[in-house]
Structures are given as structure tokens and as C-alpha cells.
Short mmCIF file of C-alpha atoms in Angstrom, two decimals:
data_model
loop_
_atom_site.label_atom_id
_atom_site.label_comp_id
_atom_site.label_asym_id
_atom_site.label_seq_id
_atom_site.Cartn_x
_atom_site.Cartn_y
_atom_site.Cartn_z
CA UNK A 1 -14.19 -67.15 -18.53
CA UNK A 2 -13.35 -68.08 -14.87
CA UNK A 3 -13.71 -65.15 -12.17
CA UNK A 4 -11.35 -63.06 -10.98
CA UNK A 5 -10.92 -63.84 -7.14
CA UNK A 6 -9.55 -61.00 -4.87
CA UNK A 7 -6.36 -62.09 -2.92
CA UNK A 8 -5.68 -58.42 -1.12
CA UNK A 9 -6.41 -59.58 2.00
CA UNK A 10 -4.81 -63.01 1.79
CA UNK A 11 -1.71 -61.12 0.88
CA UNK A 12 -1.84 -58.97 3.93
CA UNK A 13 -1.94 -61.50 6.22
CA UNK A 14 1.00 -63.10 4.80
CA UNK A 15 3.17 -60.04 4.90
CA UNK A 16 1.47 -59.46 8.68
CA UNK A 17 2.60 -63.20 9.45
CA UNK A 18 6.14 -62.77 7.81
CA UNK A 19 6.49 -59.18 9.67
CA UNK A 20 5.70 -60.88 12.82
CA UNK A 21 7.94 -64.03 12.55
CA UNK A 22 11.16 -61.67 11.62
CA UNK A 23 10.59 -59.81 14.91
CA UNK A 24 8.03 -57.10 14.06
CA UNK A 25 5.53 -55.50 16.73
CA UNK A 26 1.78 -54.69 15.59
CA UNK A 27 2.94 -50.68 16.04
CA UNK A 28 5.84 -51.20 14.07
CA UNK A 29 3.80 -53.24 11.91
CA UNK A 30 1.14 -50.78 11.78
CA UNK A 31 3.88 -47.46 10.94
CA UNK A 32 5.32 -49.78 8.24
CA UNK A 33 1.68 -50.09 6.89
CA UNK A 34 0.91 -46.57 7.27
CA UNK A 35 4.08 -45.15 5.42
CA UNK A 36 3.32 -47.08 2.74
CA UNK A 37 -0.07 -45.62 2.20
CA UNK A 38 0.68 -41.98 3.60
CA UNK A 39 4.08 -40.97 1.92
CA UNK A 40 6.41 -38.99 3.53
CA UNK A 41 7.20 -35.37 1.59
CA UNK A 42 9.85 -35.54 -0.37
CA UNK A 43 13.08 -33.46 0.82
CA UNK A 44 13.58 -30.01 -0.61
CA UNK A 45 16.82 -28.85 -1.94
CA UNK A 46 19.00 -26.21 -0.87
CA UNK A 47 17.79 -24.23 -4.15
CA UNK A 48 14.06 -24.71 -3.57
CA UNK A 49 14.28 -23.81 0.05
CA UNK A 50 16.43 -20.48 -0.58
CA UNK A 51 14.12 -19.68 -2.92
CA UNK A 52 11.09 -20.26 -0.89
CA UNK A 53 12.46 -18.38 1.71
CA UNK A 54 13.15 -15.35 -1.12
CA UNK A 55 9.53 -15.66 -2.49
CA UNK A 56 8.78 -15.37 1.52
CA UNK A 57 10.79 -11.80 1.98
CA UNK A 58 9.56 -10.72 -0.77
CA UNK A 59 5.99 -10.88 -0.07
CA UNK A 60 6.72 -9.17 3.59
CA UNK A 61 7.80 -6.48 1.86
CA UNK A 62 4.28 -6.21 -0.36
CA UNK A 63 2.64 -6.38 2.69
CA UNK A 64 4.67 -3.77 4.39
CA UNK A 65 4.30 -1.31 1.74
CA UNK A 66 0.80 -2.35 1.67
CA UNK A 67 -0.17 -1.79 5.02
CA UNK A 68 2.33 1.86 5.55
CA UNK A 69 1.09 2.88 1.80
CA UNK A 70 -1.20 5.25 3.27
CA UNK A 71 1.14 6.56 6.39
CA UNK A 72 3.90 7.18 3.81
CA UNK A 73 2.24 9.08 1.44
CA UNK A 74 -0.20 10.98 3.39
CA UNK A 75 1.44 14.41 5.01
CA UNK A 76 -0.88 14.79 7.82
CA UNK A 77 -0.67 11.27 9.37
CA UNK A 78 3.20 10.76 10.10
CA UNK A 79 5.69 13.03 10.38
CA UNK A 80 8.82 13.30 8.31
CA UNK A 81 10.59 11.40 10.33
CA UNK A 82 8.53 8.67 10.27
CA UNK A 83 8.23 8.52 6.61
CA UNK A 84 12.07 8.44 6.55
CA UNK A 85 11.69 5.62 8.72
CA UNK A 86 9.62 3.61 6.38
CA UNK A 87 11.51 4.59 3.43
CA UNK A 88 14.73 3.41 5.61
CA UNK A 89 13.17 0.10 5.99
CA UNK A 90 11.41 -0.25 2.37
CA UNK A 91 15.44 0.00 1.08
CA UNK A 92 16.51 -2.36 3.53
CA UNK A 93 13.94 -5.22 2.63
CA UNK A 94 14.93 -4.77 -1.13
CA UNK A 95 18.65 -4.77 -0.75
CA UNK A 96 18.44 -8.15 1.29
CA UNK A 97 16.10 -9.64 -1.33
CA UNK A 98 18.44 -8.97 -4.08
CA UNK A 99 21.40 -10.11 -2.17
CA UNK A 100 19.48 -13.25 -1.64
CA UNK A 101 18.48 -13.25 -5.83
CA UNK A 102 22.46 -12.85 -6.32
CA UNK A 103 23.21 -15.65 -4.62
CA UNK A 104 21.00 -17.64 -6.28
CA UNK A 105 22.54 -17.02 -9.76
CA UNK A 106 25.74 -17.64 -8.14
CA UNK A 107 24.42 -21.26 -7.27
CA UNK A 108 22.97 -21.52 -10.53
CA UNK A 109 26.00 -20.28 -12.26
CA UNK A 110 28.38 -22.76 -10.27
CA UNK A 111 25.78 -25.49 -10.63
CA UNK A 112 25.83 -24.79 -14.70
CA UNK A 113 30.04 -24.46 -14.53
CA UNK A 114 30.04 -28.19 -12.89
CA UNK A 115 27.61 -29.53 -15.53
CA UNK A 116 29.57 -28.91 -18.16
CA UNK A 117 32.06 -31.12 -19.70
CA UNK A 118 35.76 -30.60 -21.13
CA UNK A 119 34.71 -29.27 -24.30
CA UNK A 120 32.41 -27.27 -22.60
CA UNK A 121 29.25 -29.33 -23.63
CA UNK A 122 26.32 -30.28 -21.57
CA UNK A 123 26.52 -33.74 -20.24
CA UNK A 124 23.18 -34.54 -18.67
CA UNK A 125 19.61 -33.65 -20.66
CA UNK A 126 17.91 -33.82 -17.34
CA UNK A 127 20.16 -31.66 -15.15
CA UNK A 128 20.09 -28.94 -17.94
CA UNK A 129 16.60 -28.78 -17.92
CA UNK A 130 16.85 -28.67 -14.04
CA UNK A 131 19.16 -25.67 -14.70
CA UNK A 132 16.88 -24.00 -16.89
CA UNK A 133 13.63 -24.46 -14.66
CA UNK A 134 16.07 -22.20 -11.87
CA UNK A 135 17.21 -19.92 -14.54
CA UNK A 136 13.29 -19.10 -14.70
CA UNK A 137 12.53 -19.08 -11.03
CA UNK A 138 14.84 -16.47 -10.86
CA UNK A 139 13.59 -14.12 -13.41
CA UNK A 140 10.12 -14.97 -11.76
CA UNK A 141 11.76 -13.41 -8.51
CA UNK A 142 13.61 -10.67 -10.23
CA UNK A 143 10.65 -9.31 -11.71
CA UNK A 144 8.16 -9.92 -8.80
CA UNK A 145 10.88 -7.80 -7.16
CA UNK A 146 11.43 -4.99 -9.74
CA UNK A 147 7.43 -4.35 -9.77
CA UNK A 148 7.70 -3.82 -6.01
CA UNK A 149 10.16 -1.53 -6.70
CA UNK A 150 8.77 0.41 -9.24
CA UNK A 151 6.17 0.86 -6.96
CA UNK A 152 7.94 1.76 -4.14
CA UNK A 153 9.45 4.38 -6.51
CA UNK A 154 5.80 5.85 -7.63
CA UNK A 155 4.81 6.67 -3.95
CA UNK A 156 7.76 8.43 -3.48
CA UNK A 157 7.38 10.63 -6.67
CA UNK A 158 4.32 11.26 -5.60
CA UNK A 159 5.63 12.15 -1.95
CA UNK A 160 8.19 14.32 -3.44
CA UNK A 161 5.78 16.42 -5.22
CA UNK A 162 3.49 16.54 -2.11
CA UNK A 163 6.08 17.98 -0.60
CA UNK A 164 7.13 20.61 -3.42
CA UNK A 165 3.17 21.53 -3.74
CA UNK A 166 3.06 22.26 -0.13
CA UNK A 167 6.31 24.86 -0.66
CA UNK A 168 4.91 27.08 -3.47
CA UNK A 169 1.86 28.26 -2.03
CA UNK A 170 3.76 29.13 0.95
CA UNK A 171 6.51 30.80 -1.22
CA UNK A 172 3.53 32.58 -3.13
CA UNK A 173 1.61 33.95 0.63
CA UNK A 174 5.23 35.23 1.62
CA UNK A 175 5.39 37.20 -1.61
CA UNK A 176 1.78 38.64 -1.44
CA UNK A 177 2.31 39.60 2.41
CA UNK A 178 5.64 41.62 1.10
CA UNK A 179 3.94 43.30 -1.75
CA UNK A 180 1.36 44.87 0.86
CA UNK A 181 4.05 45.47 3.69
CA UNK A 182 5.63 47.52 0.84
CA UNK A 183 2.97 49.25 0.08
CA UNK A 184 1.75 50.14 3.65
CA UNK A 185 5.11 51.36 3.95
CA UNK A 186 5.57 53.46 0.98
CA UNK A 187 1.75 54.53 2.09
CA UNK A 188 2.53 56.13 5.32
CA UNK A 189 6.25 57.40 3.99
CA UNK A 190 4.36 59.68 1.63
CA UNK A 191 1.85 61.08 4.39
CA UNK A 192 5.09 61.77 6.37
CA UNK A 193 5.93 64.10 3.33
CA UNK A 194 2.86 65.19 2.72
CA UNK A 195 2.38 66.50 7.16
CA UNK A 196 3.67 70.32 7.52
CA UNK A 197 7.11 70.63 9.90
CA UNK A 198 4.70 72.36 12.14
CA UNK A 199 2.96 68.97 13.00
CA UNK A 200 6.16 67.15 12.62
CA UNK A 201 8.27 69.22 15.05
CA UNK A 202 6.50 68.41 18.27
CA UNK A 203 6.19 64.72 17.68
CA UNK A 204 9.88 63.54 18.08
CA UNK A 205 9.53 60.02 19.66
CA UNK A 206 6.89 59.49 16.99
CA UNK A 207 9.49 60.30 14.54
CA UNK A 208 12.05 58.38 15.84
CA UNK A 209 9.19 55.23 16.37
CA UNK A 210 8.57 55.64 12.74
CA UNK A 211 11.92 55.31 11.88
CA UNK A 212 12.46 52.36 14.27
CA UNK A 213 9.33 50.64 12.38
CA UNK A 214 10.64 51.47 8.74
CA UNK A 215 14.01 49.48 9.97
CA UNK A 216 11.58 46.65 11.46
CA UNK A 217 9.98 46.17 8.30
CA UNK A 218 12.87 46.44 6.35
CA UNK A 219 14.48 43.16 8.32
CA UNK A 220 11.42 41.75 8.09
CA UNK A 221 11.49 41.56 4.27
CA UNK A 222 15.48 41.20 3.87
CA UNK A 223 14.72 37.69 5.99
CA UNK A 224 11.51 37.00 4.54
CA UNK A 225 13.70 36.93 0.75
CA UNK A 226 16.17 34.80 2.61
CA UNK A 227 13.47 32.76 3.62
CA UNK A 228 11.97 32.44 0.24
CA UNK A 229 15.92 31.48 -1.11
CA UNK A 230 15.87 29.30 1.65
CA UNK A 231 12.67 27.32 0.74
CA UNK A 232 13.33 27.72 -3.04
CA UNK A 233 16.96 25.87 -1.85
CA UNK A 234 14.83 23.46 0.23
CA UNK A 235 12.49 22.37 -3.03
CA UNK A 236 15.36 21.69 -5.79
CA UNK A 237 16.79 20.07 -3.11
CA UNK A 238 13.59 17.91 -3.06
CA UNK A 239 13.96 17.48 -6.42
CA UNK A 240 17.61 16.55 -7.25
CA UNK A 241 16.72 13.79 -4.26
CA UNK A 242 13.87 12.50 -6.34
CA UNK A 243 15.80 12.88 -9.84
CA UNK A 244 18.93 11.20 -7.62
CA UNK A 245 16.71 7.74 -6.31
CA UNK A 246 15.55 7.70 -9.94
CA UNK A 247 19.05 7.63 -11.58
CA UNK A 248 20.16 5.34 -8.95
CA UNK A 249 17.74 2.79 -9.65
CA UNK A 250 18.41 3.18 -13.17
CA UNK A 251 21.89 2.72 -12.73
CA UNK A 252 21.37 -0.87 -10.78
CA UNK A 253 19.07 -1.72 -13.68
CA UNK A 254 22.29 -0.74 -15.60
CA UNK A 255 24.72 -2.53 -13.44
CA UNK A 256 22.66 -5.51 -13.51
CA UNK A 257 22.80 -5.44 -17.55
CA UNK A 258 26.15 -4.83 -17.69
CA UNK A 259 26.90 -7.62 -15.23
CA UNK A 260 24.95 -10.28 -17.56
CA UNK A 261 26.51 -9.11 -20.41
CA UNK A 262 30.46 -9.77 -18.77
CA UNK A 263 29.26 -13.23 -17.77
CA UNK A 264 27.69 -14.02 -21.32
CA UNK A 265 31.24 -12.55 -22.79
CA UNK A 266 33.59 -14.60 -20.56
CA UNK A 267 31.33 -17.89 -21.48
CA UNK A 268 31.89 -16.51 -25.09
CA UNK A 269 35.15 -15.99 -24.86
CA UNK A 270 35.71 -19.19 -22.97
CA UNK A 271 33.99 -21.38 -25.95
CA UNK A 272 35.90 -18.66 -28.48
CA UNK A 273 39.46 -20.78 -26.73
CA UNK A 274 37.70 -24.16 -26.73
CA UNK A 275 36.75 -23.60 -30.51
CA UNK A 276 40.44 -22.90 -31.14
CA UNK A 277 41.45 -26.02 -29.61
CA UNK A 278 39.21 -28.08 -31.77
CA UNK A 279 40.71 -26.08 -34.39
CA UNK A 280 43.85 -26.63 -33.51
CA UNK A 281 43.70 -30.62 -32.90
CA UNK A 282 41.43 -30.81 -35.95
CA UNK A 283 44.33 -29.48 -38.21
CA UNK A 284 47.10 -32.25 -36.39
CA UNK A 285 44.68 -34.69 -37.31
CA UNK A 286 44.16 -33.74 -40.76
CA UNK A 287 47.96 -33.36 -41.15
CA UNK A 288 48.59 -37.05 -39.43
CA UNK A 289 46.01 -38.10 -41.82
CA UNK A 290 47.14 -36.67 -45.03
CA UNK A 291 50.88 -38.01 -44.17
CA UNK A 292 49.23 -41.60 -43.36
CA UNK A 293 48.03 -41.25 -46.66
CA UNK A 294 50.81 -40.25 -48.57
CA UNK A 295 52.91 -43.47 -46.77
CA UNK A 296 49.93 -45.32 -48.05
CA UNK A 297 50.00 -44.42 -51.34
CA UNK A 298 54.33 -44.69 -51.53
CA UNK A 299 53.80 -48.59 -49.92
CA UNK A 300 51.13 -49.31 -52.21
CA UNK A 301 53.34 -48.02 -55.02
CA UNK A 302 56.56 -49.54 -53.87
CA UNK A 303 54.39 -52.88 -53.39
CA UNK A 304 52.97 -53.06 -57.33
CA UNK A 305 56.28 -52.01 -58.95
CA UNK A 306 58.22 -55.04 -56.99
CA UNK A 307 55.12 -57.82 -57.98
CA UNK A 308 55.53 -56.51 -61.34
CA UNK A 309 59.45 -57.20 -61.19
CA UNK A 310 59.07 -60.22 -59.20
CA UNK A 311 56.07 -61.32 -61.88
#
């Protein structure tokens, strides 16, 4: 068996000496070389890019909620404001990654729309399958995104009731510290009655001081109930905000459904018409045909009876 004799480098040279005699430099020579060893990344389509850029935003937001979990929960290390801040910005990072998830499907959706052909059927194998791998990219987004959310939706429960545990025990001190007001008050009304009009005759500005303190007290627990209302006002309000974010995010998850659904029955309806048409053209046909036939037959007829009079 003869042996196999390496011509690599025997090749180079003649592709250097051709290179050279057409008019190529060593550099150019040398960045021809290269690119054909080091390959240049290939060029990412709009698609990939937008949804790079979504996978991107979306994992700013973890890390946002990630790195304000703490400030947002905890009461004592921001202030309200500041929490309404966060929450402000939270809302703002998920409504831009869902507008950026809608447009997607819109692409998707058009992309699908110009796929397909006049009877509505899929012309290319490949570019379905290209269609289908987006199709899952975007679920992969949507739900990355809904877990965010439904996390973003447990720290504020869990803020909201924070802030309703932090009302009732106040609500509850305010209630004790009225019970004994009263019953200082009813307390020192009945040693009044029970004092003799000798020892209550010469003390008129004590009287009158008493009197002025038994109106005191009483304004103090008329706006202490109004301040109990108030607070009881202040925690369902608390709560119907809570129960309100809830049914709101319900209701996108609701509006999203319903959304899927109208496109799935407009591409039903829309192969319902083209089914119709086949019908339709399917029946002409089968008319045409059975008249074709019948002319058949009458020719065929007509032809045998004049042999056999012609015979």
C-alpha cells in the first residue's frame, strides 16, 4: 500500500502564490487566512435580538426586586413613600416587558400570516418549525415573567398585612386607654356625689375645673372613636387595595386568555370560509364531472347504435 504524503503545505503556497500574483498584500493575505480559520458570528435576527433584549429587562427587574426585597417589605427601613416608589417602578418594569412580549407575538403572528399559502396551508417545513421554536421562546418569556410577578405580588400581600397588623394593636391600646379614662371618670363623678354641699360650696373654681375636665375627657373620647373609625377606614382601605392588585392581575391573566382565544377563533373561522370554498369548488367539479360523464356515455351510445346500422 503506498503512503499517504501530506500536500497541506504545498497547497498553501500555491494559494499564497496565486493571492499574490492577482494583487494581494501579505496583510490582506494574512486577514483572508485568518477569516477562514476564525469565523465571523453569524448575524442575529430582528426576533433573536428583541428577544435578547426582553430576556435582558427581564432579568433587571429580578435583580431589582432582589436587591429592594428587603427595603420594600421591611417597615422600619423605608418609609411609605419610598416603598410606593419601588412599587411605582416594579409596575413600570413589568408593563414594558409585556409590551415588548406583545410585540413579539405580533411578529410571530404576521410572520405565521405570510407563511401561509392560499388555502391557508403551510408552505415551508423549515420556516414552520422556525415559527414554532418562537412560539416557545415566548412562552419561555411569558412565564419567566408571570413568576416575577407572582412574586412581586407575595411581598406585597405580605406588606399589606404588615401594615394591617401594625393598625390593630393600636386600635386595641386606644380602646383599653378609653375603658380606664371612663372609669377614672365615672370614679371621681361618684366621690363628687358622695362629698357633703358643705365641702362642695366653698370650692367653686374646683367645681367649675371639674366640669371643664369632664368636657375635656369627653372630646377626648368622641375623637379618639373617630380616630378608631378613622383607622378602621384606613385598614379596609388597605385591604380592598390588596384584594384590588389581586383582581387586577387576575383580570390581565383573563384578558390575556380571552385575547388567545379571539385569535384561535378568527384563524378558525378563517379556515371554517376556506373549507367552504373547497366545498364549494369540490361540488362544480363533481357536477362538471358527472355531466362529462353523462356526454360520455350518450357519444359512446350514439357511436355503437350507428356501427351497428352501418355494420
Amino acid at each position: 500500500m503506498a503512503k499517504i504524503r501530506d500536500r497541506t503545505e504545498d497547497f498553501k503556497d500555491a494559494v499564497r502564490h496565486t493571492a499574490v500574483s492577482l494583487g494581494y498584500n501579505e496583510s490582506k493575505l494574512a486577514a483572508i487566512m485568518a477569516s477562514f480559520i476564525i469565523h465571523k458570528p453569524r448575524q442575529r435576527s430582528p426576533f433573536t435580538k428583541a428577544a435578547l433584549k426582553t430576556l435582558e429587562s427581564i432579568g433587571a427587574l429580578e435583580q431589582f426586586m432582589l436587591k429592594h426585597r428587603k427595603d420594600y417589605v421591611d417597615l422600619h427601613r423605608t418609609t411609605e413613600q419610598e416603598r410606593d416608589s419601588i412599587e411605582q417602578e416594579v409596575t413600570a418594569f413589568i408593563k414594558a416587558c409585556k409590551e415588548q412580549i406583545d410585540i413579539l407575538k405580533d411578529s410571530i403572528n404576521d410572520e405565521e400570516a405570510n407563511t401561509k399559502g392560499w388555502l391557508g396551508i403551510k408552505a415551508d417545513t423549515s420556516n414552520a418549525d422556525t415559527i414554532a421554536h418562537k412560539h416557545g421562546v415566548v412562552l419561555i418569556l411569558s412565564e419567566k415573567l408571570h413568576s416575577i410577578t407572582a412574586r412581586f405580588d407575595q411581598l406585597r400581600a405580605i406588606r399589606f398585612q404588615d401594615a394591617i397588623n401594625k393598625r390593630i394593636p393600636r386600635r386595641k391600646l386606644n380602646r383599653a386607654a378609653n375603658k380606664n379614662t371612663s372609669s377614672v371618670d365615672s370614679s371621681k363623678t361618684n366621690n363628687l356625689e358622695f362629698k357633703e354641699p358643705d365641702e362642695i360650696q366653698p370650692e367653686p373654681l374646683g367645681v367649675q375645673q371639674q366640669l371643664l375636665d369632664d368636657e375635656t375627657r369627653a372630646l377626648q373620647v368622641e375623637l379618639t372613636s373617630l380616630l378608631d373609625a378613622v383607622q378602621e377606614t384606613e385598614t379596609k382601605m388597605v385591604e380592598m387595595s390588596a384584594l384590588n392588585h389581586l383582581m387586577s392581575t387576575h383580570v390581565l391573566q383573563q384578558a390575556q386568555q380571552i385575547e388567545l382565544l379571539y385569535e384561535q377563533a378568527v384563524e378558525a373561522t378563517k379556515n371554517v370560509e376556506l373549507g367552504n370554498k373547497e366545498l364549494s369548488q369540490a361540488v362544480q367539479r363533481n357536477s362538471s364531472s358527472r355531466t362529462f360523464l353523462l356526454l360520455f356515455l350518450f357519444v359512446l351510445t350514439f357511436s355503437i347504435l350507428f356501427l351497428d346500422w352501418y355494420s
